mmCIF file of C-alpha atoms in Angstrom:
data_model
loop_
_atom_site.group_PDB
_atom_site.id
_atom_site.type_symbol
_atom_site.label_atom_id
_atom_site.label_comp_id
_atom_site.label_asym_id
_atom_site.label_seq_id
_atom_site.Cartn_x
_atom_site.Cartn_y
_atom_site.Cartn_z
ATOM 1 C CA MET A 4 -100.959 -190.516 -167.361
ATOM 2 C CA ARG A 5 -99.063 -187.258 -167.216
ATOM 3 C CA VAL A 6 -96.010 -187.329 -164.954
ATOM 4 C CA LEU A 7 -94.426 -184.131 -163.672
ATOM 5 C CA HIS A 8 -90.790 -183.902 -162.576
ATOM 6 C CA ASP A 9 -90.031 -182.225 -159.259
ATOM 7 C CA VAL A 10 -88.555 -178.766 -159.714
ATOM 8 C CA PRO A 11 -85.469 -177.791 -157.661
ATOM 9 C CA SER A 12 -86.517 -175.707 -154.676
ATOM 10 C CA SER A 13 -83.456 -173.439 -154.845
ATOM 11 C CA GLU A 14 -80.367 -172.622 -156.868
ATOM 12 C CA GLY A 15 -78.375 -174.774 -154.450
ATOM 13 C CA VAL A 16 -80.520 -177.845 -155.178
ATOM 14 C CA LYS A 17 -80.198 -177.161 -158.897
ATOM 15 C CA ASN A 18 -76.426 -177.000 -158.469
ATOM 16 C CA GLY A 19 -76.368 -180.324 -156.613
ATOM 17 C CA LEU A 20 -78.334 -181.981 -159.414
ATOM 18 C CA LYS A 21 -75.864 -180.658 -161.971
ATOM 19 C CA ARG A 22 -72.975 -181.969 -159.892
ATOM 20 C CA ALA A 23 -74.564 -185.443 -159.815
ATOM 21 C CA LYS A 24 -75.396 -185.385 -163.506
ATOM 22 C CA ARG A 25 -71.862 -184.773 -164.664
ATOM 23 C CA LEU A 26 -70.532 -187.619 -162.510
ATOM 24 C CA VAL A 27 -72.937 -190.180 -163.969
ATOM 25 C CA GLU A 28 -72.796 -188.844 -167.533
ATOM 26 C CA ALA A 29 -69.041 -188.295 -167.750
ATOM 27 C CA ALA A 30 -67.988 -189.564 -171.180
ATOM 28 C CA TYR A 31 -64.445 -190.760 -171.844
ATOM 29 C CA THR A 32 -62.447 -193.293 -173.820
ATOM 30 C CA PRO A 33 -59.369 -194.999 -172.364
ATOM 31 C CA VAL A 34 -56.429 -195.410 -174.737
ATOM 32 C CA LYS A 35 -55.287 -198.635 -173.049
ATOM 33 C CA PRO A 36 -57.201 -201.291 -171.074
ATOM 34 C CA LEU A 37 -58.659 -199.476 -168.063
ATOM 35 C CA PRO A 38 -58.350 -201.263 -164.694
ATOM 36 C CA ILE A 39 -61.802 -201.680 -163.130
ATOM 37 C CA ILE A 40 -63.263 -203.720 -160.291
ATOM 38 C CA ILE A 41 -66.413 -205.860 -160.404
ATOM 39 C CA TYR A 42 -67.922 -208.323 -157.939
ATOM 40 C CA SER A 43 -69.896 -211.529 -157.686
ATOM 41 C CA VAL A 44 -72.097 -212.828 -154.868
ATOM 42 C CA ALA A 45 -72.341 -216.461 -153.822
ATOM 43 C CA ASP A 46 -74.123 -217.655 -150.667
ATOM 44 C CA GLY A 47 -74.377 -214.059 -149.516
ATOM 45 C CA VAL A 48 -70.607 -213.484 -149.757
ATOM 46 C CA ARG A 49 -69.326 -210.728 -152.032
ATOM 47 C CA THR A 50 -66.081 -211.385 -153.922
ATOM 48 C CA TYR A 51 -64.235 -208.669 -155.818
ATOM 49 C CA HIS A 52 -62.562 -209.311 -159.170
ATOM 50 C CA GLU A 53 -59.889 -207.188 -160.826
ATOM 51 C CA THR A 54 -60.432 -206.819 -164.559
ATOM 52 C CA VAL A 55 -60.191 -204.221 -167.344
ATOM 53 C CA SER A 56 -62.450 -202.343 -169.711
ATOM 54 C CA ASN A 57 -61.157 -202.543 -173.271
ATOM 55 C CA ALA A 58 -59.059 -199.806 -174.812
ATOM 56 C CA TYR A 59 -60.995 -197.384 -177.036
ATOM 57 C CA LEU A 60 -64.351 -198.553 -175.718
ATOM 58 C CA PRO A 61 -66.308 -195.346 -174.957
ATOM 59 C CA LEU A 62 -67.432 -195.290 -171.329
ATOM 60 C CA LYS A 63 -70.007 -193.347 -169.323
ATOM 61 C CA GLY A 64 -69.835 -192.567 -165.612
ATOM 62 C CA LEU A 65 -66.675 -192.073 -163.578
ATOM 63 C CA PRO A 66 -64.908 -195.303 -162.546
ATOM 64 C CA TYR A 67 -65.423 -196.722 -159.059
ATOM 65 C CA SER A 68 -62.236 -197.412 -157.117
ATOM 66 C CA SER A 69 -61.634 -197.103 -153.380
ATOM 67 C CA VAL A 70 -58.249 -195.413 -153.697
ATOM 68 C CA ARG A 71 -57.576 -194.744 -150.018
ATOM 69 C CA ARG A 72 -54.097 -196.230 -150.399
ATOM 70 C CA VAL A 73 -53.067 -193.254 -152.537
ATOM 71 C CA GLU A 74 -55.937 -190.840 -151.613
ATOM 72 C CA LYS A 75 -56.540 -189.977 -155.275
ATOM 73 C CA TYR A 76 -60.311 -189.521 -155.430
ATOM 74 C CA ILE A 77 -61.617 -187.860 -158.590
ATOM 75 C CA GLY A 78 -63.272 -184.560 -157.758
ATOM 76 C CA PHE A 79 -61.466 -183.926 -154.491
ATOM 77 C CA ASN A 80 -57.818 -184.978 -154.898
ATOM 78 C CA VAL A 81 -57.770 -185.333 -158.682
ATOM 79 C CA SER A 82 -59.372 -182.643 -160.819
ATOM 80 C CA PHE A 83 -61.394 -183.533 -163.890
ATOM 81 C CA GLU A 84 -58.585 -182.076 -166.016
ATOM 82 C CA THR A 85 -56.019 -184.261 -164.280
ATOM 83 C CA PHE A 86 -58.162 -187.370 -164.753
ATOM 84 C CA TYR A 87 -58.899 -186.738 -168.429
ATOM 85 C CA SER A 88 -55.313 -185.830 -169.304
ATOM 86 C CA ALA A 89 -54.069 -188.957 -167.515
ATOM 87 C CA LEU A 90 -56.588 -191.011 -169.507
ATOM 88 C CA SER A 91 -54.999 -189.634 -172.690
ATOM 89 C CA ASN A 92 -51.490 -190.700 -171.674
ATOM 90 C CA PRO A 93 -50.793 -194.411 -172.307
ATOM 91 C CA ASN A 94 -47.941 -194.176 -169.789
ATOM 92 C CA SER A 95 -49.991 -192.646 -166.960
ATOM 93 C CA VAL A 96 -50.505 -194.228 -163.557
ATOM 94 C CA ILE A 97 -54.076 -195.062 -164.560
ATOM 95 C CA TYR A 98 -52.681 -197.776 -166.827
ATOM 96 C CA THR A 99 -49.240 -198.517 -165.381
ATOM 97 C CA LYS A 100 -49.951 -198.538 -161.625
ATOM 98 C CA PRO A 101 -53.237 -200.305 -160.928
ATOM 99 C CA ILE A 102 -53.820 -200.886 -157.236
ATOM 100 C CA HIS A 103 -53.848 -204.574 -156.323
ATOM 101 C CA ALA A 104 -55.526 -205.648 -153.091
ATOM 102 C CA ASP A 105 -56.834 -208.902 -151.691
ATOM 103 C CA ASN A 106 -60.607 -208.967 -152.295
ATOM 104 C CA GLN A 107 -61.108 -205.212 -151.959
ATOM 105 C CA ASN A 108 -63.135 -202.741 -154.000
ATOM 106 C CA VAL A 109 -60.135 -201.024 -155.560
ATOM 107 C CA HIS A 110 -58.141 -201.342 -158.787
ATOM 108 C CA CYS A 111 -57.886 -198.139 -160.856
ATOM 109 C CA HIS A 112 -55.297 -195.652 -159.534
ATOM 110 C CA TYR A 113 -57.877 -192.824 -159.776
ATOM 111 C CA GLY A 114 -61.521 -193.384 -158.863
ATOM 112 C CA ILE A 115 -64.590 -192.382 -156.925
ATOM 113 C CA VAL A 116 -66.620 -194.226 -154.276
ATOM 114 C CA CYS A 117 -70.181 -193.884 -153.013
ATOM 115 C CA SER A 118 -69.398 -191.553 -150.111
ATOM 116 C CA CYS A 119 -67.108 -189.445 -152.284
ATOM 117 C CA PHE A 120 -69.908 -189.178 -154.880
ATOM 118 C CA VAL A 121 -72.492 -187.871 -152.403
ATOM 119 C CA SER A 122 -69.922 -185.621 -150.713
ATOM 120 C CA GLU A 123 -69.155 -184.078 -154.106
ATOM 121 C CA VAL A 124 -72.841 -183.637 -154.960
ATOM 122 C CA LEU A 125 -73.557 -181.923 -151.621
ATOM 123 C CA ASP A 126 -70.429 -179.762 -151.894
ATOM 124 C CA LEU A 127 -69.075 -180.992 -148.540
ATOM 125 C CA PRO A 128 -65.661 -179.765 -147.349
ATOM 126 C CA TYR A 129 -64.101 -183.185 -148.005
ATOM 127 C CA ARG A 130 -65.017 -186.814 -148.584
ATOM 128 C CA THR A 131 -67.233 -187.969 -145.703
ATOM 129 C CA PRO A 132 -67.574 -191.740 -144.994
ATOM 130 C CA CYS A 133 -71.060 -193.297 -144.908
ATOM 131 C CA ILE A 134 -70.974 -193.815 -141.162
ATOM 132 C CA ARG A 135 -70.408 -190.111 -140.496
ATOM 133 C CA PHE A 136 -73.258 -188.689 -142.612
ATOM 134 C CA PRO A 137 -75.881 -188.981 -139.818
ATOM 135 C CA GLU A 138 -73.493 -187.015 -137.572
ATOM 136 C CA ILE A 139 -73.618 -183.930 -139.810
ATOM 137 C CA PRO A 140 -75.342 -181.188 -137.780
ATOM 138 C CA GLY A 141 -78.964 -180.707 -138.787
ATOM 139 C CA MET A 142 -79.268 -183.969 -140.724
ATOM 140 C CA GLN A 143 -82.877 -185.256 -140.625
ATOM 141 C CA VAL A 144 -84.304 -188.751 -140.995
ATOM 142 C CA ILE A 145 -87.269 -188.642 -143.398
ATOM 143 C CA ASP A 146 -90.497 -190.592 -142.893
ATOM 144 C CA THR A 147 -90.860 -193.019 -145.817
ATOM 145 C CA SER A 148 -94.341 -194.255 -144.956
ATOM 146 C CA ALA A 149 -95.451 -192.012 -147.835
ATOM 147 C CA PHE A 150 -93.096 -191.410 -150.756
ATOM 148 C CA GLU A 151 -94.728 -188.039 -151.214
ATOM 149 C CA ASN A 152 -92.448 -186.896 -148.355
ATOM 150 C CA LEU A 153 -89.360 -187.327 -150.539
ATOM 151 C CA GLN A 154 -87.480 -184.397 -152.048
ATOM 152 C CA LEU A 155 -84.686 -183.903 -154.539
ATOM 153 C CA LEU A 156 -81.209 -184.561 -153.095
ATOM 154 C CA ASP A 157 -82.547 -186.670 -150.250
ATOM 155 C CA ILE A 158 -79.845 -189.137 -149.204
ATOM 156 C CA VAL A 159 -80.353 -192.926 -149.418
ATOM 157 C CA LEU A 160 -78.105 -194.419 -146.743
ATOM 158 C CA ASN A 161 -77.194 -197.622 -144.981
ATOM 159 C CA VAL A 162 -74.253 -196.575 -142.801
ATOM 160 C CA LYS A 163 -72.650 -200.035 -142.985
ATOM 161 C CA GLN A 164 -73.038 -200.559 -146.706
ATOM 162 C CA HIS A 165 -73.593 -197.726 -149.157
ATOM 163 C CA ILE A 166 -74.856 -194.211 -149.847
ATOM 164 C CA ALA A 167 -76.703 -192.724 -152.836
ATOM 165 C CA ILE A 168 -78.809 -189.658 -153.588
ATOM 166 C CA ILE A 169 -82.208 -188.925 -155.172
ATOM 167 C CA THR A 170 -81.865 -186.833 -158.332
ATOM 168 C CA ASP A 171 -85.334 -187.017 -159.880
ATOM 169 C CA ILE A 172 -88.872 -187.613 -158.651
ATOM 170 C CA GLY A 173 -91.871 -188.034 -160.958
ATOM 171 C CA ARG A 174 -95.403 -187.434 -159.665
ATOM 172 C CA ASP A 175 -98.791 -187.691 -161.292
ATOM 173 C CA GLU A 176 -101.160 -184.732 -161.377
ATOM 174 C CA THR A 177 -102.493 -185.609 -157.920
ATOM 175 C CA GLY A 178 -98.958 -185.474 -156.452
ATOM 176 C CA LYS A 179 -98.568 -189.228 -156.049
ATOM 177 C CA VAL A 180 -95.014 -190.419 -156.678
ATOM 178 C CA GLN A 181 -94.657 -192.594 -159.773
ATOM 179 C CA PHE A 182 -90.875 -192.962 -159.954
ATOM 180 C CA ILE A 183 -87.689 -192.091 -158.052
ATOM 181 C CA THR A 184 -84.273 -191.747 -159.718
ATOM 182 C CA VAL A 185 -81.239 -192.554 -157.598
ATOM 183 C CA SER A 186 -77.709 -191.527 -158.608
ATOM 184 C CA GLU A 187 -74.691 -193.255 -157.111
ATOM 185 C CA SER A 188 -71.143 -194.481 -157.473
ATOM 186 C CA VAL A 189 -71.164 -198.274 -157.795
ATOM 187 C CA LEU A 190 -68.866 -200.856 -159.326
ATOM 188 C CA PRO A 191 -67.689 -200.429 -161.993
ATOM 189 C CA PHE A 192 -69.056 -196.962 -163.009
ATOM 190 C CA CYS A 193 -71.280 -194.195 -161.613
ATOM 191 C CA ARG A 194 -74.919 -194.484 -162.672
ATOM 192 C CA ALA A 195 -78.454 -193.139 -162.319
ATOM 193 C CA VAL A 196 -81.339 -195.643 -162.069
ATOM 194 C CA ARG A 197 -85.091 -194.965 -162.110
ATOM 195 C CA TYR A 198 -87.259 -197.006 -159.700
ATOM 196 C CA THR A 199 -90.979 -197.414 -159.297
ATOM 197 C CA PRO A 200 -92.144 -197.033 -155.673
ATOM 198 C CA GLU A 201 -92.358 -200.818 -155.413
ATOM 199 C CA GLU A 202 -88.845 -201.281 -156.779
ATOM 200 C CA PHE A 203 -87.478 -198.557 -154.517
ATOM 201 C CA THR A 204 -89.065 -200.195 -151.484
ATOM 202 C CA HIS A 205 -87.671 -203.657 -152.171
ATOM 203 C CA TYR A 206 -84.237 -202.593 -153.452
ATOM 204 C CA TRP A 207 -83.486 -199.930 -150.852
ATOM 205 C CA LEU A 208 -85.811 -199.760 -147.855
ATOM 206 C CA ASP A 209 -86.130 -203.512 -147.390
ATOM 207 C CA ASN A 210 -82.332 -203.725 -147.276
ATOM 208 C CA GLY A 211 -81.837 -201.436 -144.308
ATOM 209 C CA TYR A 212 -81.600 -198.072 -146.040
ATOM 210 C CA LYS A 213 -83.009 -194.893 -144.530
ATOM 211 C CA ILE A 214 -83.656 -191.525 -146.123
ATOM 212 C CA TYR A 215 -81.832 -188.470 -144.772
ATOM 213 C CA ARG A 216 -82.066 -184.787 -145.656
ATOM 214 C CA TYR A 217 -79.008 -182.550 -145.635
ATOM 215 C CA PRO A 218 -79.817 -179.149 -144.070
ATOM 216 C CA ASP A 219 -77.583 -176.904 -146.205
ATOM 217 C CA LEU A 220 -78.718 -177.711 -149.735
ATOM 218 C CA ASP A 221 -79.134 -174.027 -150.578
ATOM 219 C CA ARG A 222 -75.394 -173.490 -150.097
ATOM 220 C CA ILE A 223 -74.298 -175.923 -152.827
ATOM 221 C CA THR A 224 -72.218 -174.214 -155.495
ATOM 222 C CA TYR A 225 -71.502 -175.203 -159.070
ATOM 223 C CA GLU A 226 -68.891 -174.255 -161.638
ATOM 224 C CA SER A 227 -68.989 -175.761 -165.105
ATOM 225 C CA ASP A 228 -65.946 -177.715 -166.211
ATOM 226 C CA PRO A 229 -65.013 -178.078 -169.908
ATOM 227 C CA PHE A 230 -63.738 -181.621 -169.322
ATOM 228 C CA MET A 231 -67.137 -182.825 -168.047
ATOM 229 C CA PRO A 232 -69.782 -180.597 -169.632
ATOM 230 C CA ILE A 233 -73.508 -181.157 -169.279
ATOM 231 C CA PRO A 234 -76.268 -179.569 -171.415
ATOM 232 C CA GLU A 235 -77.189 -177.163 -168.620
ATOM 233 C CA ASP A 236 -73.738 -175.549 -168.956
ATOM 234 C CA GLY A 237 -74.558 -174.171 -172.384
ATOM 235 C CA PRO A 238 -71.782 -173.798 -174.990
ATOM 236 C CA VAL A 239 -68.314 -174.667 -173.682
ATOM 237 C CA GLU A 240 -64.926 -174.532 -175.349
ATOM 238 C CA THR A 241 -63.250 -177.826 -176.192
ATOM 239 C CA PRO A 242 -60.705 -178.359 -173.420
ATOM 240 C CA PHE A 243 -57.022 -178.506 -174.312
ATOM 241 C CA ILE A 244 -54.955 -181.600 -173.598
ATOM 242 C CA ASN A 245 -51.277 -181.367 -174.420
ATOM 243 C CA ARG A 246 -50.512 -184.237 -176.824
ATOM 244 C CA THR A 247 -46.813 -183.430 -177.112
ATOM 245 C CA LEU A 248 -45.794 -184.217 -173.540
ATOM 246 C CA MET A 249 -47.669 -185.544 -170.517
ATOM 247 C CA THR A 250 -46.836 -186.289 -166.882
ATOM 248 C CA ASP A 251 -47.600 -189.727 -165.528
ATOM 249 C CA TYR A 252 -50.086 -188.332 -162.978
ATOM 250 C CA GLY A 253 -51.887 -186.108 -165.504
ATOM 251 C CA ASN A 254 -51.771 -182.347 -165.896
ATOM 252 C CA LYS A 255 -51.920 -180.219 -162.728
ATOM 253 C CA ALA A 256 -51.410 -183.138 -160.352
ATOM 254 C CA ASN A 257 -49.814 -183.187 -156.913
ATOM 255 C CA TYR A 258 -46.699 -185.272 -156.232
ATOM 256 C CA ARG A 259 -45.123 -185.902 -152.834
ATOM 257 C CA LEU A 260 -41.571 -184.630 -152.379
ATOM 258 C CA GLY A 261 -39.371 -187.639 -153.141
ATOM 259 C CA GLU A 262 -41.630 -189.007 -155.866
ATOM 260 C CA THR A 263 -40.318 -189.212 -159.417
ATOM 261 C CA VAL A 264 -42.172 -187.283 -162.111
ATOM 262 C CA GLU A 265 -42.161 -189.224 -165.374
ATOM 263 C CA ILE A 266 -42.771 -187.052 -168.435
ATOM 264 C CA SER A 267 -43.607 -188.792 -171.708
ATOM 265 C CA VAL A 268 -42.730 -186.971 -174.930
ATOM 266 C CA PHE A 269 -44.744 -188.168 -177.930
ATOM 267 C CA ASP A 270 -43.251 -185.985 -180.669
ATOM 268 C CA PRO A 271 -39.803 -187.332 -181.628
ATOM 269 C CA ALA A 272 -38.768 -183.886 -182.865
ATOM 270 C CA PHE A 273 -38.380 -182.847 -179.218
ATOM 271 C CA THR A 274 -35.201 -184.179 -177.618
ATOM 272 C CA ALA A 275 -35.254 -182.533 -174.187
ATOM 273 C CA VAL A 276 -37.597 -181.311 -171.482
ATOM 274 C CA SER A 277 -37.093 -177.991 -169.707
ATOM 275 C CA VAL A 278 -38.561 -177.812 -166.209
ATOM 276 C CA LEU A 279 -39.162 -174.433 -164.566
ATOM 277 C CA GLY A 280 -39.002 -174.808 -160.794
ATOM 278 C CA PRO A 281 -40.688 -172.830 -158.017
ATOM 279 C CA ASP A 282 -37.508 -170.782 -157.508
ATOM 280 C CA GLY A 283 -37.643 -169.497 -161.097
ATOM 281 C CA THR A 284 -34.706 -171.532 -162.402
ATOM 282 C CA SER A 285 -34.928 -174.012 -165.275
ATOM 283 C CA THR A 286 -33.335 -177.445 -165.572
ATOM 284 C CA THR A 287 -33.062 -179.395 -168.808
ATOM 285 C CA TYR A 288 -33.498 -183.165 -168.934
ATOM 286 C CA PRO A 289 -32.767 -185.422 -171.920
ATOM 287 C CA VAL A 290 -35.543 -187.426 -173.541
ATOM 288 C CA GLU A 291 -34.535 -191.085 -173.577
ATOM 289 C CA GLU A 292 -36.793 -193.684 -175.169
ATOM 290 C CA GLY A 293 -39.602 -191.126 -175.239
ATOM 291 C CA LYS A 294 -39.390 -190.131 -171.563
ATOM 292 C CA ALA A 295 -37.721 -187.649 -169.253
ATOM 293 C CA THR A 296 -37.392 -188.448 -165.553
ATOM 294 C CA VAL A 297 -37.503 -185.640 -162.995
ATOM 295 C CA LEU A 298 -36.849 -185.920 -159.249
ATOM 296 C CA PRO A 299 -37.845 -182.553 -157.742
ATOM 297 C CA VAL A 300 -35.839 -181.389 -154.730
ATOM 298 C CA ALA A 301 -38.191 -178.644 -153.526
ATOM 299 C CA SER A 302 -41.906 -178.236 -152.975
ATOM 300 C CA GLY A 303 -43.937 -175.826 -155.081
ATOM 301 C CA PHE A 304 -45.379 -175.488 -158.552
ATOM 302 C CA TYR A 305 -43.504 -176.598 -161.674
ATOM 303 C CA GLU A 306 -43.908 -176.119 -165.423
ATOM 304 C CA ALA A 307 -42.412 -178.416 -168.072
ATOM 305 C CA ARG A 308 -41.995 -177.916 -171.827
ATOM 306 C CA ALA A 309 -40.617 -180.184 -174.511
ATOM 307 C CA MET A 310 -37.670 -178.613 -176.349
ATOM 308 C CA ASN A 311 -36.305 -178.843 -179.905
ATOM 309 C CA GLY A 312 -33.385 -176.477 -179.877
ATOM 310 C CA GLU A 313 -34.937 -173.097 -179.118
ATOM 311 C CA THR A 314 -38.440 -174.316 -180.003
ATOM 312 C CA ALA A 315 -40.621 -175.023 -176.963
ATOM 313 C CA SER A 316 -43.927 -176.866 -176.742
ATOM 314 C CA ASP A 317 -46.952 -175.794 -174.766
ATOM 315 C CA PRO A 318 -46.383 -176.496 -171.060
ATOM 316 C CA VAL A 319 -47.696 -179.076 -168.639
ATOM 317 C CA GLU A 320 -47.851 -178.364 -164.926
ATOM 318 C CA PHE A 321 -47.423 -180.241 -161.671
ATOM 319 C CA ALA A 322 -46.941 -179.478 -157.982
ATOM 320 C CA VAL A 323 -44.734 -181.010 -155.298
ATOM 321 C CA THR A 324 -45.898 -181.068 -151.673
ATOM 322 C CA ASP A 325 -44.031 -181.716 -148.419
ATOM 323 C CA LEU A 326 -46.484 -181.843 -145.511
ATOM 324 C CA THR A 327 -44.829 -183.994 -142.810
ATOM 325 C CA LEU A 328 -45.904 -185.363 -139.415
ATOM 326 C CA THR A 329 -44.034 -185.983 -136.154
ATOM 327 C CA LEU A 330 -45.503 -187.997 -133.255
ATOM 328 C CA ASP A 331 -45.011 -187.064 -129.604
ATOM 329 C CA ARG A 332 -44.156 -190.551 -128.273
ATOM 330 C CA ASP A 333 -42.372 -193.757 -129.213
ATOM 331 C CA GLY A 334 -45.392 -195.987 -128.636
ATOM 332 C CA TYR A 335 -49.171 -195.960 -128.153
ATOM 333 C CA ARG A 336 -51.930 -198.270 -126.960
ATOM 334 C CA PRO A 337 -55.437 -198.341 -128.500
ATOM 335 C CA GLY A 338 -57.380 -195.370 -127.169
ATOM 336 C CA ASP A 339 -54.314 -193.345 -126.204
ATOM 337 C CA GLU A 340 -54.184 -189.640 -126.852
ATOM 338 C CA ILE A 341 -51.692 -188.747 -129.569
ATOM 339 C CA ARG A 342 -50.225 -185.322 -130.256
ATOM 340 C CA VAL A 343 -49.196 -184.797 -133.855
ATOM 341 C CA LYS A 344 -46.892 -182.000 -134.988
ATOM 342 C CA TYR A 345 -47.328 -181.094 -138.652
ATOM 343 C CA ASP A 346 -44.997 -179.057 -140.836
ATOM 344 C CA ASN A 347 -45.630 -177.642 -144.305
ATOM 345 C CA SER A 348 -43.352 -175.372 -146.295
ATOM 346 C CA LYS A 349 -46.447 -173.817 -147.888
ATOM 347 C CA ASP A 350 -49.160 -171.754 -146.227
ATOM 348 C CA GLU A 351 -51.796 -174.456 -146.752
ATOM 349 C CA VAL A 352 -53.931 -175.403 -143.752
ATOM 350 C CA PRO A 353 -54.774 -179.069 -142.986
ATOM 351 C CA VAL A 354 -58.483 -179.812 -143.295
ATOM 352 C CA ALA A 355 -58.888 -183.488 -142.347
ATOM 353 C CA TRP A 356 -57.190 -186.465 -140.667
ATOM 354 C CA GLN A 357 -57.354 -190.187 -141.352
ATOM 355 C CA PHE A 358 -56.232 -193.411 -139.661
ATOM 356 C CA ASN A 359 -55.888 -196.513 -141.860
ATOM 357 C CA VAL A 360 -55.169 -200.145 -141.080
ATOM 358 C CA SER A 361 -51.668 -200.554 -142.512
ATOM 359 C CA ALA A 362 -52.112 -204.077 -143.862
ATOM 360 C CA THR A 363 -55.305 -203.382 -145.830
ATOM 361 C CA ASP A 364 -55.410 -199.582 -146.295
ATOM 362 C CA ARG A 365 -58.953 -199.655 -144.945
ATOM 363 C CA GLY A 366 -59.970 -196.554 -143.029
ATOM 364 C CA CYS A 367 -60.734 -197.018 -139.348
ATOM 365 C CA LYS A 368 -61.200 -193.448 -138.099
ATOM 366 C CA GLY A 369 -61.089 -189.956 -139.541
ATOM 367 C CA GLY A 370 -62.689 -186.564 -139.514
ATOM 368 C CA LEU A 371 -62.540 -182.887 -140.415
ATOM 369 C CA LEU A 372 -60.225 -180.577 -138.528
ATOM 370 C CA PRO A 373 -61.504 -177.325 -137.015
ATOM 371 C CA GLU A 374 -61.238 -174.198 -139.115
ATOM 372 C CA GLY A 375 -58.617 -171.617 -138.284
ATOM 373 C CA LEU A 376 -55.637 -173.945 -137.766
ATOM 374 C CA PRO A 377 -52.218 -172.597 -138.766
ATOM 375 C CA ALA A 378 -50.324 -174.063 -141.706
ATOM 376 C CA ASN A 379 -47.786 -175.427 -139.195
ATOM 377 C CA GLY A 380 -48.787 -176.545 -135.732
ATOM 378 C CA GLU A 381 -49.981 -179.405 -133.548
ATOM 379 C CA ILE A 382 -53.238 -181.313 -133.196
ATOM 380 C CA THR A 383 -54.414 -183.869 -130.652
ATOM 381 C CA LEU A 384 -56.182 -187.050 -131.749
ATOM 382 C CA ARG A 385 -57.005 -190.393 -130.175
ATOM 383 C CA VAL A 386 -55.621 -193.690 -131.431
ATOM 384 C CA PRO A 387 -58.482 -195.897 -132.691
ATOM 385 C CA ASP A 388 -59.429 -198.839 -130.507
ATOM 386 C CA ARG A 389 -57.847 -201.350 -132.879
ATOM 387 C CA GLU A 390 -55.152 -203.960 -132.340
ATOM 388 C CA GLU A 391 -53.893 -203.901 -135.936
ATOM 389 C CA GLU A 392 -50.944 -201.781 -136.980
ATOM 390 C CA LEU A 393 -52.222 -198.338 -137.981
ATOM 391 C CA GLU A 394 -50.999 -195.377 -139.953
ATOM 392 C CA LEU A 395 -52.026 -191.730 -139.888
ATOM 393 C CA TYR A 396 -52.039 -188.940 -142.463
ATOM 394 C CA LEU A 397 -53.413 -185.416 -142.746
ATOM 395 C CA ILE A 398 -55.071 -183.842 -145.753
ATOM 396 C CA THR A 399 -54.773 -180.267 -147.003
ATOM 397 C CA LYS A 400 -55.327 -178.402 -150.268
ATOM 398 C CA ASN A 401 -53.630 -176.323 -152.921
ATOM 399 C CA ARG A 402 -54.964 -175.031 -156.240
ATOM 400 C CA TYR A 403 -54.704 -178.478 -157.848
ATOM 401 C CA GLY A 404 -56.787 -180.214 -155.194
ATOM 402 C CA PHE A 405 -56.498 -181.953 -151.834
ATOM 403 C CA TYR A 406 -53.236 -183.724 -151.041
ATOM 404 C CA THR A 407 -51.910 -185.767 -148.129
ATOM 405 C CA SER A 408 -49.022 -185.601 -145.732
ATOM 406 C CA ASP A 409 -46.518 -188.401 -145.453
ATOM 407 C CA ARG A 410 -48.017 -191.460 -143.760
ATOM 408 C CA VAL A 411 -46.682 -192.335 -140.339
ATOM 409 C CA ARG A 412 -46.976 -195.714 -138.666
ATOM 410 C CA ILE A 413 -48.423 -195.615 -135.136
ATOM 411 C CA PRO A 414 -45.872 -197.576 -133.065
ATOM 412 C CA LYS A 415 -47.138 -199.958 -130.428
ATOM 413 C CA ALA A 416 -46.406 -199.261 -126.760
#
């Protein structure tokens, strides 16, 4: 039987498929044991287990990790360059600062989750949680009584559990669907799995999933990235990773003002690190036991080079951000209106807001902010109807990716 693959209906759909492909086919090799999270199920109860993938074992598919505690999602907050350069540094936060949580789906300091995966594929403004996908204007529920209704980039969603996306459909010469490929971020790595109609029915539809169609597929953009190339990109140059010195967050990462930047120097010929600050002045730091420690005192973009006398290495880069929040009252009850003043020394507009439960870092309410806000101003939100202690942060963006404000606790009235 001859099976024909569905052809993308537009350039936007083609771009979305390329976005999905590079997430599930990303190839990389950790230089130390890579923190990952897996799970087991007993009597219908899921239990998460922190473990590692061995050093120098080649891997495929970006790692799953629900990194809301640090808001370092690969693709949105962490660029592919930042992720791959951090992987190459044995002293990076990927290896030295795994996130430990009690029976939660998080471990690696950088990661991607199911909603982040689909948000990236659909080129959404920012990571959108599963529960909010049906609220996107124009989203349609698709009739699954006949699989012939399915199209590429249809969303597979159970708002309380998981989200995935269809990236290939095979039909026979009469148009009858013979297989459906679903791409997704799952523990421990992103993957694409092909299902027969029977398998798709029992694995997805019988477990409460519905099919949705995003209305703006034609608007999806795509730009090839040398760190995660796919065949459709054509020839790409081998990306450069500085092996002489590396920051602990990876190249072109965002740090919060007050955070220490640890720079590892791997060539013993270099005995100092020169850091060029946003004001144009340079400061020299000694290399001690292979590292230089920098505590920036101003926000902006920095450049660091290893020094051997007058000889300088190629640079690495990082940014420091200082978006801060101030609340309008000393205490709040669940459901209260809350006015939040935000201040940023840079002309970078906030794009989203997020409440978390302080004790678990689990999100409990969030959303996109309206366009056209000033870089400094005030917004009004409503405290989630939760009794737990909560914290709030805003999210904005510079050329290295999305970054967060400081996190403020919501005091109880």
